Amino acid sequence: MAEQDSLDAAQQPAATGDMEPEAFRRYGHQVVDWMADYLGQVGSYPVLAQTAPGDLRRALPAQPPIEPEAMETILADIDRLILPGITHWNSPGFMAYFGITASGPGILGEMFISALNVNAMLWRTSPAATELEQVTLEWLRQMLGLPEPLFGVINDTASSGVLHALAAAREALADLHIRQKGISGRPEVPRLRYYASQDAHSSVDKAGIVLGVGQEGLRKIPTDAEYRMDATLLELAIQEDIAAGWLPFAVVATVGTTSTASIDPVPQIADICERYGLWLHVDASYGGSAAVDPHMQWILAGCERADSLIVNPHKWLFTPIDCSVFYTRKPAIVKAAFSLVPEYLRSDRLSEASATATLPDGTREHLRQVEGLGDETPNLMDYGVALGRRFRALKLWMVMRYFGQEGLATRIREHQRLAQLLVQWIDADPDFERLAPAPFSTVCFRAHPRGLDDETALEKLNEHLMENINKAGRFFLSHTKLHGKYTIRIAIGNIRTTEQDIRDLWQQIKD
Amino acid sequence: MAEQDSLDAAQQPAATGDMEPEAFRRYGHQVVDWMADYLGQVGSYPVLAQTAPGDLRRALPAQPPIEPEAMETILADIDRLILPGITHWNSPGFMAYFGITASGPGILGEMFISALNVNAMLWRTSPAATELEQVTLEWLRQMLGLPEPLFGVINDTASSGVLHALAAAREALADLHIRQKGISGRPEVPRLRYYASQDAHSSVDKAGIVLGVGQEGLRKIPTDAEYRMDATLLELAIQEDIAAGWLPFAVVATVGTTSTASIDPVPQIADICERYGLWLHVDASYGGSAAVDPHMQWILAGCERADSLIVNPHKWLFTPIDCSVFYTRKPAIVKAAFSLVPEYLRSDRLSEASATATLPDGTREHLRQVEGLGDETPNLMDYGVALGRRFRALKLWMVMRYFGQEGLATRIREHQRLAQLLVQWIDADPDFERLAPAPFSTVCFRAHPRGLDDETALEKLNEHLMENINKAGRFFLSHTKLHGKYTIRIAIGNIRTTEQDIRDLWQQIKD
């Protein structure tokens, strides 16, 4: 009883200061129980939120809280107000877009990250954050079978990463002094152009808009029958553009496109980039993770020649969102595109002087092979837009250690096995039609009943089919269009998805 | 004993699948106890990490983990390996840069965010996330005393926000079709120019580099004796640039600059922006939060005329990093600069049809006053670079409710009171010299012993003074340069900082 009283006293915030640590402990335990219950039953919620627009907005006061509220009230509102409006990305039935997972070790990592609350902008503003980022990305490089040296940095998303890649590619046009002078109003700077397949992610378009290159600066290269960039057409396009006065500067290849998970022919594209002196960026945000399985490392063939490469552990390495890994073989150029160090962020001389400490195993020698890789105390804010940087490496480190490379590979193989089951069922059923190869764990198909060949009717049928499945709640699928055909996508990537889920989904689709 | 056995069995990950929920529960409770202990004793660690470069890197294996490791081992390594390399931003003694705080309710919010793991890119991908973001930012708007209507969206950092603001400002040059055609190689697009004070944040420079405007595209306007942008010089610069063929397009004003927390004269700057048709962006990342105290709302005078405005709850509203609020009166232009909706992200017709639901209190009418504000189901990925978006509104919502506007204001007032104590002591001491006004809770000063007037000696003395304080471990301060003088900054902003901390710090400085 005495304990209860002291807890009640602690739960009201003091006039100043934070929630008392003992109150935090009590609420923290409550929240952990909530989290464990949620993770245990996440499959029982309708995956796609079944709420109407404005439901939550109307349920909340129009005016802000003036007085402090009891944490009990706030916690109760999570269940009462928030949960009904959640689309459960952590559900085994989530197979829309690309699956993502907050695994147990990743969530525990997020808990540490939030309590430590460091800003990993400079080495000194948390040496462990900067160094752990470098170590985990070095581990991941090895897991993916990519040759060293490779400099890595974690961004929020691949959208930021491709922007950084293309900014560096533009900076690599060194004699134009773009960083200093910009690109407009300068007769010596022609219109810039970069290339990606017509199935590349929309973030590739967006990056060009931001950089001032414009949507017309991105030339989309047609794909072959398996949705892979046609390298011959790429080279023709480059030649045509050069002749017309454009300045080509980069190519974005994709390993695992968003629509069909197709794989562009990176080795041929790398040849072309070499021939024309273009920056090669590889977007392996989704597909790259599969290479933690040594048998799948063929998917990254040619990527050892890429200037930059993105793999998103928050997609298919079971790490909570957000965590997007950006690798580059040319960190000095990326840094040249972004580094700005005002006086108030200069580190003291002490830490700079001690940067001469020795490293074992010739690591330093290896690092020095690429300019910019020898720095033991990099300030990671120098490699992108954001100055403020969460300690994202911590959750990735916990995920990598808890599962190990073998555990990660086993789970990714299982997802691919489940996708192949679906592929077999679809291919064996005369009323369904597969619309693309499935090199990873994403399956594109549509219902195509015997005798029904009207495209408008097929589109309606499949749209209706998908809406019904999404309304039923157990699963959430999304769609794309392939050669004008409405295509249902099943993307398997949540760590909790089992064979039973896939069997039940196929049963629902057939019904 | 039986329970222990079942827990031990659960702690090993299955061949596939996640950590078992009961194992997560057990580790989660352990981590909460760690977090509560950490928060209770965070002031006892050396604030600035005392490790040497490479310490953590050398302590970790050079090869990645192949087999799964026990969570117990990983958790033990947090204390053994990670903690010594942490700079404790959550410490009451952290007074470098700008203080930040992960408060108890904010950390609890992060726990929910990581378990739910939603991607708030589209309304439908978690309606609660999108709507809570809009409600909390509407609450914050009211707390700050800013007039409606105002559209808000949460970014990771103000560095992203200012990039978005300037991209929108450039997009507002509508007849140049910059989104479509880019800015290079087009005789009709002159060199672009934007303006900020010489004390503006380095992210303002970086945004221009990324946008292709270049460092020369940013003209830095001198400041007055109190480090505020000189509006007269701003107007002269604009006139001069127009005459020389530049195309001015934006001005960035700062409320709370990084060096001295000075406040640019926003009303005069807004007049100038109106006269010349320029986008006005206000960077109130640090200072803006102070306006939750109604007595401090004068700091945002003129901001009701800004086209965009940033306030960072992760700086001075006790919300864990990252959480940066971007407000705009012109969401349609921001959206025009960024929106790209590929087929695989198109929402179904169902949710679009129901967007006609009615709202109470004429809210909709108010919202419709600004184009783009009437949409109940906005897809927030349309307002910036990142497609993937964490559910950051949840932590902000919990912080706002737990403390209430009054609780937040009380804490911010307390920080200002503590800063004023320091100001009094410095001003009263003939061996110290204050180097800038302190409108918020950041104090700039140096030791200036009677009779010592050699500037080089003074720089060495103050550098030495700051290094000694940082080495002693109880406090962490950073520096800047003001009119060439090495200046020590004390930035009070952590929720745990007390008057005793400030008294002890002053004693250390004097010793």
mmCIF file of N, CA and C in Angstrom, chain A residues 11 14 17-18 25 29 33 37 54 57 61-62 65-66 69 77 85 87 89-90 104 115 117 124-126 128 131 139 142 170 179-181 183-184 190-191 206 209 212 215-216 321 338 343 381 384 401-402 405-406 411 479 496, chain B residues 11 14 17-18 25 29 33 37 54 57 61-62 65-66 69 77 85 87 89-90 104 115 117 124-126 128 131 139 142 170 179-181 183-184 190-191 206 209 212 215-216 321 338 343 381 384 401-402 405-406 411 479 496:
data_model
loop_
_atom_site.group_PDB
_atom_site.id
_atom_site.type_symbol
_atom_site.label_atom_id
_atom_site.label_comp_id
_atom_site.label_asym_id
_atom_site.label_seq_id
_atom_site.Cartn_x
_atom_site.Cartn_y
_atom_site.Cartn_z
ATOM 1 N N GLN A 11 3.629 9.541 -10.173
ATOM 2 C CA GLN A 11 3.114 9.557 -11.538
ATOM 3 C C GLN A 11 2.753 10.953 -12.012
ATOM 4 N N ALA A 14 6.481 16.530 -11.771
ATOM 5 C CA ALA A 14 6.798 17.654 -10.897
ATOM 6 C C ALA A 14 6.593 18.937 -11.687
ATOM 7 N N GLY A 17 11.129 19.247 -14.481
ATOM 8 C CA GLY A 17 11.700 17.902 -14.521
ATOM 9 C C GLY A 17 10.845 16.944 -15.305
ATOM 10 N N ASP A 18 11.399 15.730 -15.461
ATOM 11 C CA ASP A 18 10.752 14.692 -16.259
ATOM 12 C C ASP A 18 9.868 13.831 -15.354
ATOM 13 N N ARG A 25 9.445 3.445 -14.855
ATOM 14 C CA ARG A 25 9.615 1.998 -14.755
ATOM 15 C C ARG A 25 8.245 1.302 -14.771
ATOM 16 N N HIS A 29 6.894 -1.011 -17.863
ATOM 17 C CA HIS A 29 6.500 -2.430 -17.758
ATOM 18 C C HIS A 29 5.107 -2.647 -18.343
ATOM 19 N N ASP A 33 4.262 -5.058 -21.580
ATOM 20 C CA ASP A 33 3.208 -6.091 -21.607
ATOM 21 C C ASP A 33 2.271 -5.859 -22.784
ATOM 22 N N ASP A 37 1.803 -8.512 -25.819
ATOM 23 C CA ASP A 37 0.457 -8.965 -26.188
ATOM 24 C C ASP A 37 0.175 -8.633 -27.643
ATOM 25 N N GLY A 54 -11.288 10.671 -41.179
ATOM 26 C CA GLY A 54 -11.710 11.610 -40.145
ATOM 27 C C GLY A 54 -12.141 10.964 -38.845
ATOM 28 N N ARG A 57 -9.657 11.877 -36.152
ATOM 29 C CA ARG A 57 -9.635 13.320 -35.995
ATOM 30 C C ARG A 57 -10.858 13.804 -35.193
ATOM 31 N N PRO A 61 -9.990 15.843 -29.185
ATOM 32 C CA PRO A 61 -10.387 17.244 -28.962
ATOM 33 C C PRO A 61 -9.817 18.155 -30.042
ATOM 34 N N ALA A 62 -10.559 19.205 -30.385
ATOM 35 C CA ALA A 62 -10.066 20.157 -31.377
ATOM 36 C C ALA A 62 -9.034 21.098 -30.757
ATOM 37 N N PRO A 65 -4.298 19.926 -25.219
ATOM 38 C CA PRO A 65 -4.358 19.746 -23.764
ATOM 39 C C PRO A 65 -3.622 20.890 -23.071
ATOM 40 N N ILE A 66 -4.271 21.499 -22.108
ATOM 41 C CA ILE A 66 -3.630 22.589 -21.351
ATOM 42 C C ILE A 66 -3.005 22.029 -20.079
ATOM 43 N N GLU A 69 -2.217 15.431 -18.351
ATOM 44 C CA GLU A 69 -3.161 14.326 -18.236
ATOM 45 C C GLU A 69 -2.447 13.123 -17.636
ATOM 46 N N ASP A 77 -6.149 5.408 -24.245
ATOM 47 C CA ASP A 77 -6.525 5.949 -25.556
ATOM 48 C C ASP A 77 -5.779 5.268 -26.717
ATOM 49 N N GLY A 85 -7.306 2.554 -35.955
ATOM 50 C CA GLY A 85 -6.876 3.229 -37.175
ATOM 51 C C GLY A 85 -5.509 2.787 -37.664
ATOM 52 N N THR A 87 -3.026 0.346 -39.647
ATOM 53 C CA THR A 87 -2.824 -0.717 -40.632
ATOM 54 C C THR A 87 -1.609 -1.506 -40.147
ATOM 55 N N TRP A 89 1.277 -3.271 -40.247
ATOM 56 C CA TRP A 89 2.453 -3.655 -41.028
ATOM 57 C C TRP A 89 3.187 -4.819 -40.381
ATOM 58 N N ASN A 90 3.032 -4.979 -39.087
ATOM 59 C CA ASN A 90 3.733 -6.054 -38.378
ATOM 60 C C ASN A 90 2.970 -7.369 -38.404
ATOM 61 N N GLY A 104 11.517 -8.740 -32.614
ATOM 62 C CA GLY A 104 11.771 -8.538 -31.191
ATOM 63 C C GLY A 104 13.097 -7.847 -30.899
ATOM 64 N N ALA A 115 15.979 5.788 -25.212
ATOM 65 C CA ALA A 115 16.442 6.208 -23.885
ATOM 66 C C ALA A 115 17.783 6.937 -23.979
ATOM 67 N N ASN A 117 18.954 8.463 -26.731
ATOM 68 C CA ASN A 117 18.593 9.704 -27.423
ATOM 69 C C ASN A 117 19.800 10.489 -27.908
ATOM 70 N N ARG A 124 32.234 12.763 -32.100
ATOM 71 C CA ARG A 124 32.313 13.059 -30.678
ATOM 72 C C ARG A 124 30.941 13.157 -30.026
ATOM 73 N N THR A 125 29.890 13.408 -30.797
ATOM 74 C CA THR A 125 28.577 13.529 -30.171
ATOM 75 C C THR A 125 27.995 12.167 -29.822
ATOM 76 N N SER A 126 28.688 11.147 -30.115
ATOM 77 C CA SER A 126 28.519 9.801 -29.584
ATOM 78 C C SER A 126 29.396 8.840 -30.365
ATOM 79 N N ALA A 128 30.327 5.897 -29.892
ATOM 80 C CA ALA A 128 29.821 4.531 -30.051
ATOM 81 C C ALA A 128 28.819 4.470 -31.202
ATOM 82 N N GLU A 131 30.882 4.652 -34.519
ATOM 83 C CA GLU A 131 31.693 3.453 -34.743
ATOM 84 C C GLU A 131 30.817 2.214 -34.926
ATOM 85 N N TRP A 139 30.040 -5.405 -41.282
ATOM 86 C CA TRP A 139 29.501 -6.770 -41.148
ATOM 87 C C TRP A 139 28.499 -7.058 -42.277
ATOM 88 N N GLN A 142 30.107 -7.762 -45.548
ATOM 89 C CA GLN A 142 30.609 -9.135 -45.631
ATOM 90 C C GLN A 142 29.466 -10.126 -45.831
ATOM 91 N N ARG A 170 26.379 14.178 -59.521
ATOM 92 C CA ARG A 170 26.442 15.522 -60.112
ATOM 93 C C ARG A 170 27.727 16.221 -59.676
ATOM 94 N N ARG A 179 28.676 22.433 -56.891
ATOM 95 C CA ARG A 179 28.433 22.734 -55.484
ATOM 96 C C ARG A 179 28.536 24.235 -55.226
ATOM 97 N N GLN A 180 29.530 24.834 -55.817
ATOM 98 C CA GLN A 180 29.760 26.251 -55.547
ATOM 99 C C GLN A 180 28.826 27.151 -56.348
ATOM 100 N N LYS A 181 28.691 26.849 -57.644
ATOM 101 C CA LYS A 181 28.022 27.792 -58.519
ATOM 102 C C LYS A 181 26.603 27.390 -58.912
ATOM 103 N N ILE A 183 23.639 25.122 -60.971
ATOM 104 C CA ILE A 183 23.560 24.674 -62.370
ATOM 105 C C ILE A 183 22.730 25.588 -63.261
ATOM 106 N N SER A 184 22.059 26.574 -62.697
ATOM 107 C CA SER A 184 21.217 27.421 -63.555
ATOM 108 C C SER A 184 21.961 28.659 -64.023
ATOM 109 N N PRO A 190 25.166 22.263 -69.470
ATOM 110 C CA PRO A 190 24.023 21.860 -70.307
ATOM 111 C C PRO A 190 22.934 21.198 -69.462
ATOM 112 N N ARG A 191 21.864 20.777 -70.087
ATOM 113 C CA ARG A 191 20.845 20.017 -69.364
ATOM 114 C C ARG A 191 21.436 18.661 -68.991
ATOM 115 N N LYS A 206 11.853 11.587 -58.029
ATOM 116 C CA LYS A 206 11.768 12.688 -57.066
ATOM 117 C C LYS A 206 13.137 13.319 -56.837
ATOM 118 N N ILE A 209 13.971 15.836 -59.456
ATOM 119 C CA ILE A 209 13.213 17.082 -59.294
ATOM 120 C C ILE A 209 13.908 17.964 -58.261
ATOM 121 N N GLY A 212 17.117 19.777 -59.218
ATOM 122 C CA GLY A 212 17.042 20.795 -60.262
ATOM 123 C C GLY A 212 17.313 20.230 -61.644
ATOM 124 N N GLN A 215 12.067 16.459 -64.138
ATOM 125 C CA GLN A 215 11.554 15.150 -64.551
ATOM 126 C C GLN A 215 12.059 14.754 -65.935
ATOM 127 N N GLU A 216 12.234 15.764 -66.783
ATOM 128 C CA GLU A 216 12.759 15.450 -68.117
ATOM 129 C C GLU A 216 14.223 15.034 -68.067
ATOM 130 N N ILE A 321 11.385 0.193 -38.930
ATOM 131 C CA ILE A 321 11.522 1.357 -39.774
ATOM 132 C C ILE A 321 11.947 2.531 -38.897
ATOM 133 N N PHE A 338 28.317 17.317 -49.744
ATOM 134 C CA PHE A 338 27.472 17.642 -48.590
ATOM 135 C C PHE A 338 28.158 18.316 -47.417
ATOM 136 N N GLU A 343 31.610 26.751 -37.417
ATOM 137 C CA GLU A 343 32.448 26.797 -36.218
ATOM 138 C C GLU A 343 31.819 26.042 -35.051
ATOM 139 N N MET A 381 27.231 13.214 -40.477
ATOM 140 C CA MET A 381 26.371 14.258 -41.052
ATOM 141 C C MET A 381 26.956 14.808 -42.349
ATOM 142 N N GLY A 384 25.290 13.460 -46.168
ATOM 143 C CA GLY A 384 23.897 13.529 -46.577
ATOM 144 C C GLY A 384 23.244 14.818 -46.136
ATOM 145 N N ARG A 401 22.967 -9.739 -34.582
ATOM 146 C CA ARG A 401 23.534 -10.672 -33.614
ATOM 147 C C ARG A 401 22.506 -11.691 -33.148
ATOM 148 N N TYR A 402 21.286 -11.272 -32.927
ATOM 149 C CA TYR A 402 20.276 -12.186 -32.381
ATOM 150 C C TYR A 402 19.941 -13.300 -33.374
ATOM 151 N N GLN A 405 23.841 -14.368 -39.305
ATOM 152 C CA GLN A 405 23.659 -14.443 -40.754
ATOM 153 C C GLN A 405 22.842 -15.678 -41.133
ATOM 154 N N GLU A 406 23.081 -16.808 -40.450
ATOM 155 C CA GLU A 406 22.348 -18.025 -40.800
ATOM 156 C C GLU A 406 20.857 -17.884 -40.507
ATOM 157 N N ARG A 411 15.374 -17.283 -42.764
ATOM 158 C CA ARG A 411 14.060 -16.626 -42.840
ATOM 159 C C ARG A 411 13.781 -16.102 -44.249
ATOM 160 N N HIS A 479 -1.639 -3.603 -55.495
ATOM 161 C CA HIS A 479 -1.664 -3.950 -56.911
ATOM 162 C C HIS A 479 -0.654 -3.119 -57.682
ATOM 163 N N ARG A 496 6.748 -13.049 -39.495
ATOM 164 C CA ARG A 496 5.749 -13.914 -38.841
ATOM 165 C C ARG A 496 4.904 -14.709 -39.837
ATOM 166 N N GLN B 11 13.644 -18.522 -25.592
ATOM 167 C CA GLN B 11 14.586 -17.454 -25.905
ATOM 168 C C GLN B 11 15.397 -17.753 -27.161
ATOM 169 N N ALA B 14 13.176 -19.549 -33.202
ATOM 170 C CA ALA B 14 12.831 -20.732 -33.967
ATOM 171 C C ALA B 14 13.577 -20.676 -35.293
ATOM 172 N N GLY B 17 10.504 -17.361 -38.123
ATOM 173 C CA GLY B 17 9.681 -16.610 -37.173
ATOM 174 C C GLY B 17 10.519 -15.688 -36.314
ATOM 175 N N ASP B 18 9.808 -14.900 -35.507
ATOM 176 C CA ASP B 18 10.436 -13.888 -34.659
ATOM 177 C C ASP B 18 10.733 -14.494 -33.289
ATOM 178 N N ARG B 25 8.613 -10.424 -23.945
ATOM 179 C CA ARG B 25 8.107 -9.828 -22.710
ATOM 180 C C ARG B 25 9.209 -9.819 -21.646
ATOM 181 N N HIS B 29 10.993 -6.395 -20.248
ATOM 182 C CA HIS B 29 11.007 -5.943 -18.851
ATOM 183 C C HIS B 29 12.428 -5.654 -18.386
ATOM 184 N N ASP B 33 13.787 -1.960 -17.124
ATOM 185 C CA ASP B 33 14.522 -1.714 -15.877
ATOM 186 C C ASP B 33 15.844 -1.012 -16.166
ATOM 187 N N ASP B 37 16.726 2.695 -14.782
ATOM 188 C CA ASP B 37 17.986 2.910 -14.054
ATOM 189 C C ASP B 37 18.826 3.972 -14.762
ATOM 190 N N GLY B 54 38.267 4.597 -32.318
ATOM 191 C CA GLY B 54 38.510 3.199 -32.624
ATOM 192 C C GLY B 54 38.309 2.251 -31.458
ATOM 193 N N ARG B 57 35.321 0.077 -32.153
ATOM 194 C CA ARG B 57 35.577 -0.701 -33.361
ATOM 195 C C ARG B 57 36.516 -1.875 -33.070
ATOM 196 N N PRO B 61 34.082 -7.807 -33.016
ATOM 197 C CA PRO B 61 34.685 -8.707 -33.997
ATOM 198 C C PRO B 61 34.738 -8.046 -35.371
ATOM 199 N N ALA B 62 35.764 -8.373 -36.131
ATOM 200 C CA ALA B 62 35.881 -7.831 -37.490
ATOM 201 C C ALA B 62 34.958 -8.557 -38.455
ATOM 202 N N PRO B 65 28.431 -11.784 -37.136
ATOM 203 C CA PRO B 65 27.945 -12.980 -36.444
ATOM 204 C C PRO B 65 27.290 -13.926 -37.451
ATOM 205 N N ILE B 66 27.670 -15.187 -37.399
ATOM 206 C CA ILE B 66 27.079 -16.180 -38.302
ATOM 207 C C ILE B 66 25.926 -16.898 -37.586
ATOM 208 N N GLU B 69 23.130 -15.294 -31.525
ATOM 209 C CA GLU B 69 23.710 -15.109 -30.195
ATOM 210 C C GLU B 69 22.589 -14.950 -29.174
ATOM 211 N N ASP B 77 26.525 -6.621 -23.551
ATOM 212 C CA ASP B 77 27.449 -5.804 -24.346
ATOM 213 C C ASP B 77 27.026 -4.340 -24.428
ATOM 214 N N GLY B 85 31.033 4.548 -24.804
ATOM 215 C CA GLY B 85 31.217 5.419 -25.967
ATOM 216 C C GLY B 85 30.031 6.323 -26.242
ATOM 217 N N THR B 87 27.930 9.691 -25.710
ATOM 218 C CA THR B 87 27.853 11.055 -25.198
ATOM 219 C C THR B 87 26.402 11.247 -24.760
ATOM 220 N N TRP B 89 23.415 12.781 -24.274
ATOM 221 C CA TRP B 89 22.529 13.889 -24.616
ATOM 222 C C TRP B 89 21.372 14.005 -23.631
ATOM 223 N N ASN B 90 21.038 12.919 -22.974
ATOM 224 C CA ASN B 90 19.915 12.937 -22.042
ATOM 225 C C ASN B 90 20.324 13.368 -20.636
ATOM 226 N N GLY B 104 10.205 10.868 -20.389
ATOM 227 C CA GLY B 104 9.525 9.600 -20.143
ATOM 228 C C GLY B 104 8.374 9.334 -21.108
ATOM 229 N N ALA B 115 6.810 -1.010 -31.919
ATOM 230 C CA ALA B 115 6.014 -2.248 -31.972
ATOM 231 C C ALA B 115 4.997 -2.179 -33.111
ATOM 232 N N ASN B 117 5.232 -0.208 -35.814
ATOM 233 C CA ASN B 117 6.091 -0.242 -37.009
ATOM 234 C C ASN B 117 5.338 0.115 -38.289
ATOM 235 N N ARG B 124 -4.017 5.511 -46.093
ATOM 236 C CA ARG B 124 -4.521 4.160 -45.858
ATOM 237 C C ARG B 124 -3.484 3.234 -45.245
ATOM 238 N N THR B 125 -2.201 3.566 -45.373
ATOM 239 C CA THR B 125 -1.201 2.670 -44.804
ATOM 240 C C THR B 125 -1.101 2.842 -43.288
ATOM 241 N N SER B 126 -1.856 3.684 -42.741
ATOM 242 C CA SER B 126 -2.181 3.798 -41.319
ATOM 243 C C SER B 126 -2.927 5.097 -41.084
ATOM 244 N N ALA B 128 -4.592 6.215 -38.673
ATOM 245 C CA ALA B 128 -4.374 6.846 -37.374
ATOM 246 C C ALA B 128 -3.083 7.649 -37.374
ATOM 247 N N GLU B 131 -3.761 10.905 -39.419
ATOM 248 C CA GLU B 131 -4.691 11.823 -38.743
ATOM 249 C C GLU B 131 -4.121 12.338 -37.423
ATOM 250 N N TRP B 139 -2.890 21.068 -32.792
ATOM 251 C CA TRP B 139 -2.747 21.439 -31.375
ATOM 252 C C TRP B 139 -1.515 22.322 -31.168
ATOM 253 N N GLN B 142 -1.975 25.826 -32.270
ATOM 254 C CA GLN B 142 -2.712 26.630 -31.292
ATOM 255 C C GLN B 142 -1.823 26.984 -30.101
ATOM 256 N N ARG B 170 11.181 27.387 -54.979
ATOM 257 C CA ARG B 170 11.631 27.306 -56.371
ATOM 258 C C ARG B 170 10.473 26.891 -57.266
ATOM 259 N N ARG B 179 10.013 21.937 -62.021
ATOM 260 C CA ARG B 179 9.810 20.524 -61.686
ATOM 261 C C ARG B 179 9.976 19.653 -62.932
ATOM 262 N N GLN B 180 9.412 20.134 -64.020
ATOM 263 C CA GLN B 180 9.425 19.322 -65.232
ATOM 264 C C GLN B 180 10.769 19.413 -65.961
ATOM 265 N N LYS B 181 11.251 20.634 -66.122
ATOM 266 C CA LYS B 181 12.383 20.835 -67.021
ATOM 267 C C LYS B 181 13.724 21.029 -66.318
ATOM 268 N N ILE B 183 16.632 23.170 -64.058
ATOM 269 C CA ILE B 183 17.098 24.555 -64.129
ATOM 270 C C ILE B 183 18.374 24.734 -64.939
ATOM 271 N N SER B 184 18.999 23.636 -65.365
ATOM 272 C CA SER B 184 20.259 23.833 -66.091
ATOM 273 C C SER B 184 20.017 23.861 -67.592
ATOM 274 N N PRO B 190 17.563 32.124 -65.084
ATOM 275 C CA PRO B 190 18.799 32.784 -64.645
ATOM 276 C C PRO B 190 19.351 32.099 -63.396
ATOM 277 N N ARG B 191 20.434 32.592 -62.871
ATOM 278 C CA ARG B 191 20.951 32.065 -61.608
ATOM 279 C C ARG B 191 19.979 32.477 -60.512
ATOM 280 N N LYS B 206 23.315 23.972 -47.150
ATOM 281 C CA LYS B 206 23.301 22.632 -47.729
ATOM 282 C C LYS B 206 22.106 22.460 -48.670
ATOM 283 N N ILE B 209 22.829 23.814 -52.069
ATOM 284 C CA ILE B 209 23.739 22.944 -52.826
ATOM 285 C C ILE B 209 22.939 21.817 -53.467
ATOM 286 N N GLY B 212 20.761 22.561 -56.504
ATOM 287 C CA GLY B 212 21.421 22.996 -57.732
ATOM 288 C C GLY B 212 21.531 24.507 -57.825
ATOM 289 N N GLN B 215 26.330 27.157 -53.611
ATOM 290 C CA GLN B 215 26.649 27.987 -52.445
ATOM 291 C C GLN B 215 26.587 29.471 -52.767
ATOM 292 N N GLU B 216 26.947 29.806 -54.008
ATOM 293 C CA GLU B 216 26.864 31.227 -54.375
ATOM 294 C C GLU B 216 25.422 31.691 -54.509
ATOM 295 N N ILE B 321 14.524 12.354 -30.316
ATOM 296 C CA ILE B 321 14.959 12.597 -31.674
ATOM 297 C C ILE B 321 14.544 11.409 -32.536
ATOM 298 N N PHE B 338 6.700 17.939 -54.920
ATOM 299 C CA PHE B 338 7.142 16.598 -54.495
ATOM 300 C C PHE B 338 6.248 15.440 -54.911
ATOM 301 N N GLU B 343 1.536 3.767 -59.863
ATOM 302 C CA GLU B 343 0.365 2.897 -59.773
ATOM 303 C C GLU B 343 0.357 2.078 -58.483
ATOM 304 N N MET B 381 3.547 11.466 -47.697
ATOM 305 C CA MET B 381 4.769 11.304 -48.499
ATOM 306 C C MET B 381 4.817 12.311 -49.646
ATOM 307 N N GLY B 384 7.358 15.859 -49.250
ATOM 308 C CA GLY B 384 8.782 15.881 -48.969
ATOM 309 C C GLY B 384 9.510 14.780 -49.699
ATOM 310 N N ARG B 401 0.242 15.585 -24.195
ATOM 311 C CA ARG B 401 -0.823 15.292 -23.240
ATOM 312 C C ARG B 401 -0.281 15.107 -21.829
ATOM 313 N N TYR B 402 0.855 14.449 -21.695
ATOM 314 C CA TYR B 402 1.372 14.157 -20.354
ATOM 315 C C TYR B 402 1.775 15.436 -19.626
ATOM 316 N N GLN B 405 0.058 21.947 -22.142
ATOM 317 C CA GLN B 405 0.721 23.189 -22.534
ATOM 318 C C GLN B 405 1.331 23.883 -21.314
ATOM 319 N N GLU B 406 0.624 23.841 -20.184
ATOM 320 C CA GLU B 406 1.143 24.525 -18.994
ATOM 321 C C GLU B 406 2.426 23.881 -18.493
ATOM 322 N N ARG B 411 8.330 24.333 -17.886
ATOM 323 C CA ARG B 411 9.695 23.819 -18.025
ATOM 324 C C ARG B 411 10.557 24.753 -18.875
ATOM 325 N N HIS B 479 31.351 25.473 -28.364
ATOM 326 C CA HIS B 479 31.782 26.849 -28.566
ATOM 327 C C HIS B 479 31.308 27.379 -29.912
ATOM 328 N N ARG B 496 15.992 17.675 -17.402
ATOM 329 C CA ARG B 496 16.479 17.273 -16.075
ATOM 330 C C ARG B 496 17.419 18.308 -15.446
#
